[in-house]
PDB file of N, CA and C in Angstrom:
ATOM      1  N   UNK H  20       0.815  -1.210   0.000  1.00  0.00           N
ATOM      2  CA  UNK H  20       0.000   0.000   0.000  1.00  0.00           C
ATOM      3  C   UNK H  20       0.854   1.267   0.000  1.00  0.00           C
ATOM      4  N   UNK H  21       2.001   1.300   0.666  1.00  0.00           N
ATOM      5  CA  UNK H  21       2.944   2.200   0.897  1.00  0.00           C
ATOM      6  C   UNK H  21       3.154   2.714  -0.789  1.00  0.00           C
ATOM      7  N   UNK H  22       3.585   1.981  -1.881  1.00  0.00           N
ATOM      8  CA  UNK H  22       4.399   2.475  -2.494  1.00  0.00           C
ATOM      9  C   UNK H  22       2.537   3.341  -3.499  1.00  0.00           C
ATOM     10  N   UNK H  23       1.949   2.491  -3.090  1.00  0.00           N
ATOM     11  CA  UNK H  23       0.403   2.991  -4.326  1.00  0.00           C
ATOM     12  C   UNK H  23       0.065   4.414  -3.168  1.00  0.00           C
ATOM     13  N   UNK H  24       0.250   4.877  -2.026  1.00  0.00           N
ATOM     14  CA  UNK H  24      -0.129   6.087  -1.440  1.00  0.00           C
ATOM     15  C   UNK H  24       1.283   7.129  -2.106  1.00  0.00           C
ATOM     16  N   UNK H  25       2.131   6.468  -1.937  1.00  0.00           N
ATOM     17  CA  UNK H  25       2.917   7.439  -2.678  1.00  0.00           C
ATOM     18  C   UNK H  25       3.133   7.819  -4.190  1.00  0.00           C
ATOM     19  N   UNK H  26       2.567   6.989  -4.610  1.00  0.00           N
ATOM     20  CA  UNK H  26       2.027   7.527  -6.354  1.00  0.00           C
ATOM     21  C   UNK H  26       1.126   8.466  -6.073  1.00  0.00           C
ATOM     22  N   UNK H  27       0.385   7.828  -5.404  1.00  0.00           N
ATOM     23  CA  UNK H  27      -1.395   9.192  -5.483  1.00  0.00           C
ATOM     24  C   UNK H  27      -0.792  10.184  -4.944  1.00  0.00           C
ATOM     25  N   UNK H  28      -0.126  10.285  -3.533  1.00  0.00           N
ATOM     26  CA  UNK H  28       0.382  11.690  -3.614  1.00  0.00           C
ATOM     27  C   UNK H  28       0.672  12.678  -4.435  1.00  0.00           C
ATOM     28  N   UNK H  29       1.644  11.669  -5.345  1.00  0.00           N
ATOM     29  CA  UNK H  29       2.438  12.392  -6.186  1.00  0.00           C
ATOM     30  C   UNK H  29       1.723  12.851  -7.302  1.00  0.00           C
ATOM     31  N   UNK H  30       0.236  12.118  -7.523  1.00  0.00           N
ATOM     32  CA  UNK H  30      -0.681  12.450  -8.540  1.00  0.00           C
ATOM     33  C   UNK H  30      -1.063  13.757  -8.296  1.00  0.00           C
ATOM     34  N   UNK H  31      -1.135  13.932  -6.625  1.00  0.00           N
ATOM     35  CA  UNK H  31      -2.239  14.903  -6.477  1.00  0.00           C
ATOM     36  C   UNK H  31      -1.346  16.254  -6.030  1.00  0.00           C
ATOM     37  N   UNK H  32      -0.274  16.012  -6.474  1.00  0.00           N
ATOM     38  CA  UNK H  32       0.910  17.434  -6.291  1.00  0.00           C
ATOM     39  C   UNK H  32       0.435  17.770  -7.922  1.00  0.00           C
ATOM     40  N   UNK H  33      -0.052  16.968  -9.079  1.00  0.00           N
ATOM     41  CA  UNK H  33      -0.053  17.596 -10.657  1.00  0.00           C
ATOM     42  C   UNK H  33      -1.286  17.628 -10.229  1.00  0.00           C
ATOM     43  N   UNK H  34      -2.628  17.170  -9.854  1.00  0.00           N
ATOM     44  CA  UNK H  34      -3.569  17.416 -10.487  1.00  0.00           C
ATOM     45  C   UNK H  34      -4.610  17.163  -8.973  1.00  0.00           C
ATOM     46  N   UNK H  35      -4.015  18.026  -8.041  1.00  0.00           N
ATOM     47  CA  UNK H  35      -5.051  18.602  -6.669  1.00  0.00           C
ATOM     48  C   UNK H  35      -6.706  18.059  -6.768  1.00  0.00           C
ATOM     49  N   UNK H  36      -7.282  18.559  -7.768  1.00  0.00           N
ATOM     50  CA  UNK H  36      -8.680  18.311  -7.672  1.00  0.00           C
ATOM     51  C   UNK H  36      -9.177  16.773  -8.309  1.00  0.00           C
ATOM     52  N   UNK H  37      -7.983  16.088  -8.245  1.00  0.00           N
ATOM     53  CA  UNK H  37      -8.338  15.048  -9.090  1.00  0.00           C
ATOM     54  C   UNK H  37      -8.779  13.777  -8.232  1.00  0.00           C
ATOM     55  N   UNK H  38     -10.793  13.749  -8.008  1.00  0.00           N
ATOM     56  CA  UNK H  38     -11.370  13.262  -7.219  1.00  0.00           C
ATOM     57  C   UNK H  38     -10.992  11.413  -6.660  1.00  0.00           C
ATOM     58  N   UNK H  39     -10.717  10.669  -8.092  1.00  0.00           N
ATOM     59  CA  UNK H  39     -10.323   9.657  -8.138  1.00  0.00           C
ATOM     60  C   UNK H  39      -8.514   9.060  -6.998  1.00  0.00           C
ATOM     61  N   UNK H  40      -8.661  10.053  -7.490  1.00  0.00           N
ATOM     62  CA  UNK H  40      -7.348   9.983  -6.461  1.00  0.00           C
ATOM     63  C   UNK H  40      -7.229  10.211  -5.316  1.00  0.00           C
ATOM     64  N   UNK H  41      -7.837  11.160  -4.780  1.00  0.00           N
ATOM     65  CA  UNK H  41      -8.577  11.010  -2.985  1.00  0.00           C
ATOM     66  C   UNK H  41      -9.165   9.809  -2.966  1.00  0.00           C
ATOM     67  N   UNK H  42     -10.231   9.332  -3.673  1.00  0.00           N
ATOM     68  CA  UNK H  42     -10.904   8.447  -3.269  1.00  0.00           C
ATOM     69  C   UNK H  42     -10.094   7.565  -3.035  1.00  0.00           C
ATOM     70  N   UNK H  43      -8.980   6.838  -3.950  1.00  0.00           N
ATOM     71  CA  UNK H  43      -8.105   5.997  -3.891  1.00  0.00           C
ATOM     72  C   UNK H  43      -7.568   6.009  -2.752  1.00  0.00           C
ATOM     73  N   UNK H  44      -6.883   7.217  -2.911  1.00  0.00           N
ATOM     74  CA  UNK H  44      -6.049   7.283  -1.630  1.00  0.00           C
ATOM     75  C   UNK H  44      -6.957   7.513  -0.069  1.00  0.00           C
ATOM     76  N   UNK H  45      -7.500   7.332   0.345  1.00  0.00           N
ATOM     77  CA  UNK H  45      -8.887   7.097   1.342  1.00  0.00           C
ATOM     78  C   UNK H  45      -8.862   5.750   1.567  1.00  0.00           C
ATOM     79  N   UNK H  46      -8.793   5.032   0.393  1.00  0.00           N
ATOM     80  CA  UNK H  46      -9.305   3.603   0.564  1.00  0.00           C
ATOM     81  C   UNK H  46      -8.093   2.634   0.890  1.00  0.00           C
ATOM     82  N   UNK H  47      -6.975   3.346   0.440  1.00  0.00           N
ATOM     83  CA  UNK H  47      -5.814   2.977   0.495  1.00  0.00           C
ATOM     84  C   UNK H  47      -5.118   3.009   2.070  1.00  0.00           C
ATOM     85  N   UNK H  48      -5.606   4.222   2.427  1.00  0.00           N
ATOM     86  CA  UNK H  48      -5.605   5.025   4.284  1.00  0.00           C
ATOM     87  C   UNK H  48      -6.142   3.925   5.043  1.00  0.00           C
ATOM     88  N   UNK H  49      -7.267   3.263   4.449  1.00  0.00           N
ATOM     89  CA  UNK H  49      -7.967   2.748   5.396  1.00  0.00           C
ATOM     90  C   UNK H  49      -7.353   1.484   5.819  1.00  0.00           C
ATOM     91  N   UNK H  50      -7.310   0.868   4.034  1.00  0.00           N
ATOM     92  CA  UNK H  50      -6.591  -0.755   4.701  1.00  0.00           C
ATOM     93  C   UNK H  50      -5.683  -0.918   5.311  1.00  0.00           C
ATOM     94  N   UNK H  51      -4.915   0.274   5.438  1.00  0.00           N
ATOM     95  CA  UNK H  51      -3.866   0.432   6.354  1.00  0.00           C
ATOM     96  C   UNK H  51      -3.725   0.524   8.110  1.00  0.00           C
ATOM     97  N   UNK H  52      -5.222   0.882   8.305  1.00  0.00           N
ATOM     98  CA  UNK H  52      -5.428   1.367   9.361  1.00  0.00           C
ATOM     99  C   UNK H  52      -5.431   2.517  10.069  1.00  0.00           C
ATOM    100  N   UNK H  53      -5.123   3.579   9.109  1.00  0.00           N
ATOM    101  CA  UNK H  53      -5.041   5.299   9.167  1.00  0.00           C
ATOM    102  C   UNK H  53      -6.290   6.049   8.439  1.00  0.00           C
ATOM    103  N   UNK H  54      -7.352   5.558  10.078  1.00  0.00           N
ATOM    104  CA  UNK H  54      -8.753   5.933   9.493  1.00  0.00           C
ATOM    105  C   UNK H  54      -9.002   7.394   9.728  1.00  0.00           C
ATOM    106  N   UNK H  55      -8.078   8.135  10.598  1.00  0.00           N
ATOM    107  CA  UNK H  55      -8.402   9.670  10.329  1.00  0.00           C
ATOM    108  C   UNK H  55      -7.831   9.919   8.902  1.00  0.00           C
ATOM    109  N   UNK H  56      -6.840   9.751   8.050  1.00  0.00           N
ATOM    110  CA  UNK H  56      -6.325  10.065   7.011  1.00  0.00           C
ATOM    111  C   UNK H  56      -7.691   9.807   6.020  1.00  0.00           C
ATOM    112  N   UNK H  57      -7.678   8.302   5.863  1.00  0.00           N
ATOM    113  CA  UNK H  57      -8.943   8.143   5.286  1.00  0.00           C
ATOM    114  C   UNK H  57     -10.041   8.690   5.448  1.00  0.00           C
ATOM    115  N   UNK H  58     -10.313   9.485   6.279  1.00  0.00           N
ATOM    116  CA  UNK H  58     -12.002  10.459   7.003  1.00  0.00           C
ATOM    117  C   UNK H  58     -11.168  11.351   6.266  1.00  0.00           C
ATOM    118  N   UNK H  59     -10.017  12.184   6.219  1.00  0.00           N
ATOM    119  CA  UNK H  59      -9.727  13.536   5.687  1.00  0.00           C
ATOM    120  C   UNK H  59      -9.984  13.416   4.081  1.00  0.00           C
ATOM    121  N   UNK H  60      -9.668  12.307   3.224  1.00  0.00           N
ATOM    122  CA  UNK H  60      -9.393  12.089   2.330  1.00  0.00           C
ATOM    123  C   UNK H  60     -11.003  12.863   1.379  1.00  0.00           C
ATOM    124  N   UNK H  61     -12.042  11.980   2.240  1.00  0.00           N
ATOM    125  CA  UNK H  61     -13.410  11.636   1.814  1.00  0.00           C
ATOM    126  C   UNK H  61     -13.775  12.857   2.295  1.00  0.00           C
ATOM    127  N   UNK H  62     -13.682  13.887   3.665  1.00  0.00           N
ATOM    128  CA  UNK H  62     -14.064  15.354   3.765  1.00  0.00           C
ATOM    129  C   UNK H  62     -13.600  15.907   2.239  1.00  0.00           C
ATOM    130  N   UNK H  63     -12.542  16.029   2.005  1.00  0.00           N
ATOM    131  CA  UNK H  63     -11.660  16.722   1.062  1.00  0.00           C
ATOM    132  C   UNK H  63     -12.732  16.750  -0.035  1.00  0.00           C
ATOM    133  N   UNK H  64     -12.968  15.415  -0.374  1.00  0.00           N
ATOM    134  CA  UNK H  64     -13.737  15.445  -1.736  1.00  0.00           C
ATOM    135  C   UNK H  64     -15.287  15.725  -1.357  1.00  0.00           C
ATOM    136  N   UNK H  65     -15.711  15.904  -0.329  1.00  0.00           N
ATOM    137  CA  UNK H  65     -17.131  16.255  -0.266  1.00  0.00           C
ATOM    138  C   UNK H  65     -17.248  18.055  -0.061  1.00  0.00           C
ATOM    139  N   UNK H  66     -16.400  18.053   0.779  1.00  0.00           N
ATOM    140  CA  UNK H  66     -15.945  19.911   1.221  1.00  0.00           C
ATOM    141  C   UNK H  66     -15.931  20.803  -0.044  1.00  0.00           C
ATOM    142  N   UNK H  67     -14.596  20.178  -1.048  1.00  0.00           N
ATOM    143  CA  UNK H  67     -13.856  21.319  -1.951  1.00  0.00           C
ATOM    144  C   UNK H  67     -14.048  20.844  -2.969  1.00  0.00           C
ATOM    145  N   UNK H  68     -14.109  19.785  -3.475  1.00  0.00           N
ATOM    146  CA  UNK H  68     -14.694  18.945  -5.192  1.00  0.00           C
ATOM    147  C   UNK H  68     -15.859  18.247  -5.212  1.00  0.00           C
ATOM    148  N   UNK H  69     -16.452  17.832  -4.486  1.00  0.00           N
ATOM    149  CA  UNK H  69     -18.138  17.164  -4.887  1.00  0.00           C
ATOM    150  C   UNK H  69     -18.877  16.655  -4.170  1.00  0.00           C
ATOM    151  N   UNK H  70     -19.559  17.874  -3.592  1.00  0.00           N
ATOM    152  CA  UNK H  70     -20.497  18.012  -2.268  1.00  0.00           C
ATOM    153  C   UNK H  70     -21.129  16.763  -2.421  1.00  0.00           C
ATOM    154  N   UNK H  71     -21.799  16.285  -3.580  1.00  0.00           N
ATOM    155  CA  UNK H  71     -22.980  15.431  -4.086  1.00  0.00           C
ATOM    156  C   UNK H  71     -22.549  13.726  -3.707  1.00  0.00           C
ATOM    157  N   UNK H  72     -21.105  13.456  -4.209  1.00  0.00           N
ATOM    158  CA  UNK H  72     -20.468  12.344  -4.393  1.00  0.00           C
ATOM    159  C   UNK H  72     -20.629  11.275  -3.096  1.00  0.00           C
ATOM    160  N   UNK H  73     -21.909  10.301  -3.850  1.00  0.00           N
ATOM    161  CA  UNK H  73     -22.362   9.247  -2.724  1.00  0.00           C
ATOM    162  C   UNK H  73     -21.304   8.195  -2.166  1.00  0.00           C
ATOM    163  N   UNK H  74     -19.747   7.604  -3.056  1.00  0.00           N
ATOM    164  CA  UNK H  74     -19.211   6.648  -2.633  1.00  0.00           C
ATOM    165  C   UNK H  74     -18.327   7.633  -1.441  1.00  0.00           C
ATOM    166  N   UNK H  75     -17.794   8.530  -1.630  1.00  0.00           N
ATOM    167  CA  UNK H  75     -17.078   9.741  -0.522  1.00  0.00           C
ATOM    168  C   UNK H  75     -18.164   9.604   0.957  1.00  0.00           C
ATOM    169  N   UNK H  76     -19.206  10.370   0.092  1.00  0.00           N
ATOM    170  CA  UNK H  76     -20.388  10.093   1.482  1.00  0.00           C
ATOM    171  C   UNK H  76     -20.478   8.872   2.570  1.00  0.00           C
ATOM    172  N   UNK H  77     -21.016   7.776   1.328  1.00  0.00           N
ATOM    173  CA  UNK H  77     -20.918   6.347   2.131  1.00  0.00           C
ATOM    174  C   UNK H  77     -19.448   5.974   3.251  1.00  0.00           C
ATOM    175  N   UNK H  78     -18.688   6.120   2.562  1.00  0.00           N
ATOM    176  CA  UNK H  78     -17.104   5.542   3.311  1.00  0.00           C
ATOM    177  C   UNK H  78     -17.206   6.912   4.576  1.00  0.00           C
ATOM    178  N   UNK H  79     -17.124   8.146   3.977  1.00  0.00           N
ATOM    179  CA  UNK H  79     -16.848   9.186   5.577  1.00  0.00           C
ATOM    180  C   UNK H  79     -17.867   8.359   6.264  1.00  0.00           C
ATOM    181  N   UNK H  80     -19.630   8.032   6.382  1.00  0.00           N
ATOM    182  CA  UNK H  80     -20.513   7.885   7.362  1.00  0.00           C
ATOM    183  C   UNK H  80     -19.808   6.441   7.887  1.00  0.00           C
ATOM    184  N   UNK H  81     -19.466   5.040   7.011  1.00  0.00           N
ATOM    185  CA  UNK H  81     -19.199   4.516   7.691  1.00  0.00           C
ATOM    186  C   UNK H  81     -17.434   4.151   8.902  1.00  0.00           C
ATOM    187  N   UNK H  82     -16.600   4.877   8.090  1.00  0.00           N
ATOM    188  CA  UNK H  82     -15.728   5.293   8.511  1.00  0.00           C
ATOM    189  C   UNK H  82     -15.391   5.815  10.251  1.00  0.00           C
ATOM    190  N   UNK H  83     -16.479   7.208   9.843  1.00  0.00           N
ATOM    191  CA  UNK H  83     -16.357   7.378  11.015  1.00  0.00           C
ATOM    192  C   UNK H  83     -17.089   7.135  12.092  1.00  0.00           C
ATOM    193  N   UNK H  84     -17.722   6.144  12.280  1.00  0.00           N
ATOM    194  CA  UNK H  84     -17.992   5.112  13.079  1.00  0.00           C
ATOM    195  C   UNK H  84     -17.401   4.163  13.767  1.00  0.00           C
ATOM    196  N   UNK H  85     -16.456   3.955  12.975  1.00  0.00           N
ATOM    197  CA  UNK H  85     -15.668   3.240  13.426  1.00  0.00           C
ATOM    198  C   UNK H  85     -14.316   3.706  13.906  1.00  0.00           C
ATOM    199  N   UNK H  86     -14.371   4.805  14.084  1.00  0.00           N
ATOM    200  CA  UNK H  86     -13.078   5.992  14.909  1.00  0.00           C
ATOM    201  C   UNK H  86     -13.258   5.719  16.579  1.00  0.00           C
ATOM    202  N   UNK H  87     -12.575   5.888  17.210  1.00  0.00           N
ATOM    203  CA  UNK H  87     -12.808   6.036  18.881  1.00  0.00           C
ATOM    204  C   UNK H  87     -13.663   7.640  18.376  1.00  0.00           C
ATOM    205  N   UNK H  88     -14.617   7.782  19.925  1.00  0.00           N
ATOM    206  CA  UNK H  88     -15.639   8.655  19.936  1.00  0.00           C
ATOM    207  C   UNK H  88     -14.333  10.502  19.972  1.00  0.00           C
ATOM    208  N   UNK H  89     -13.632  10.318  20.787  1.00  0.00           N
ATOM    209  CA  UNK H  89     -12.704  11.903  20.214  1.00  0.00           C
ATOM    210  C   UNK H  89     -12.388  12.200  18.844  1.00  0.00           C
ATOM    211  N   UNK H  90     -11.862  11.116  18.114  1.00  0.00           N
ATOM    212  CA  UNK H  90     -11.231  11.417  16.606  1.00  0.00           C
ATOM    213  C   UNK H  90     -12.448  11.884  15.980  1.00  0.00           C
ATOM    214  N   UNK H  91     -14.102  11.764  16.471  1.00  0.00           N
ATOM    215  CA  UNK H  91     -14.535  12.245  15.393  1.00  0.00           C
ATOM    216  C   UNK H  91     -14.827  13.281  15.050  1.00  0.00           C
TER     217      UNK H  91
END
């Protein structure tokens, strides 16, 4: 997972708004076990690129559920 978060990074230093690539990288956060990263990932794309976007939606609601009750 390490080396595929550091591609998307590097995607998203050329192309910031590029939704697919949060998402990725979210999903990528998660299997890892870095579920605040993954909650930031999915804010990011609902906040500043696509209020509307149901798979972002779905993963933040269930996501953060599964945070201890402070992180959320």
């Amino acid at each position: 997972y390490k080396k595929a978060i550091e591609t998307l990074n590097q995607t998203l230093k050329l192309k910031p708004n590029y939704i697919n690539a949060h998402y990725a990288l979210g999903l990528f956060y998660h299997q890892m076990g870095e579920g605040q990263k993954a909650i930031d990932q999915m804010r990011y794309i609902l906040e500043k690129l696509d209020p509307k976007n149901q798979l972002a939606k779905e993963a933040l609601e269930t996501w953060q559920q599964e945070l201890p009750s402070p992180e959320r």
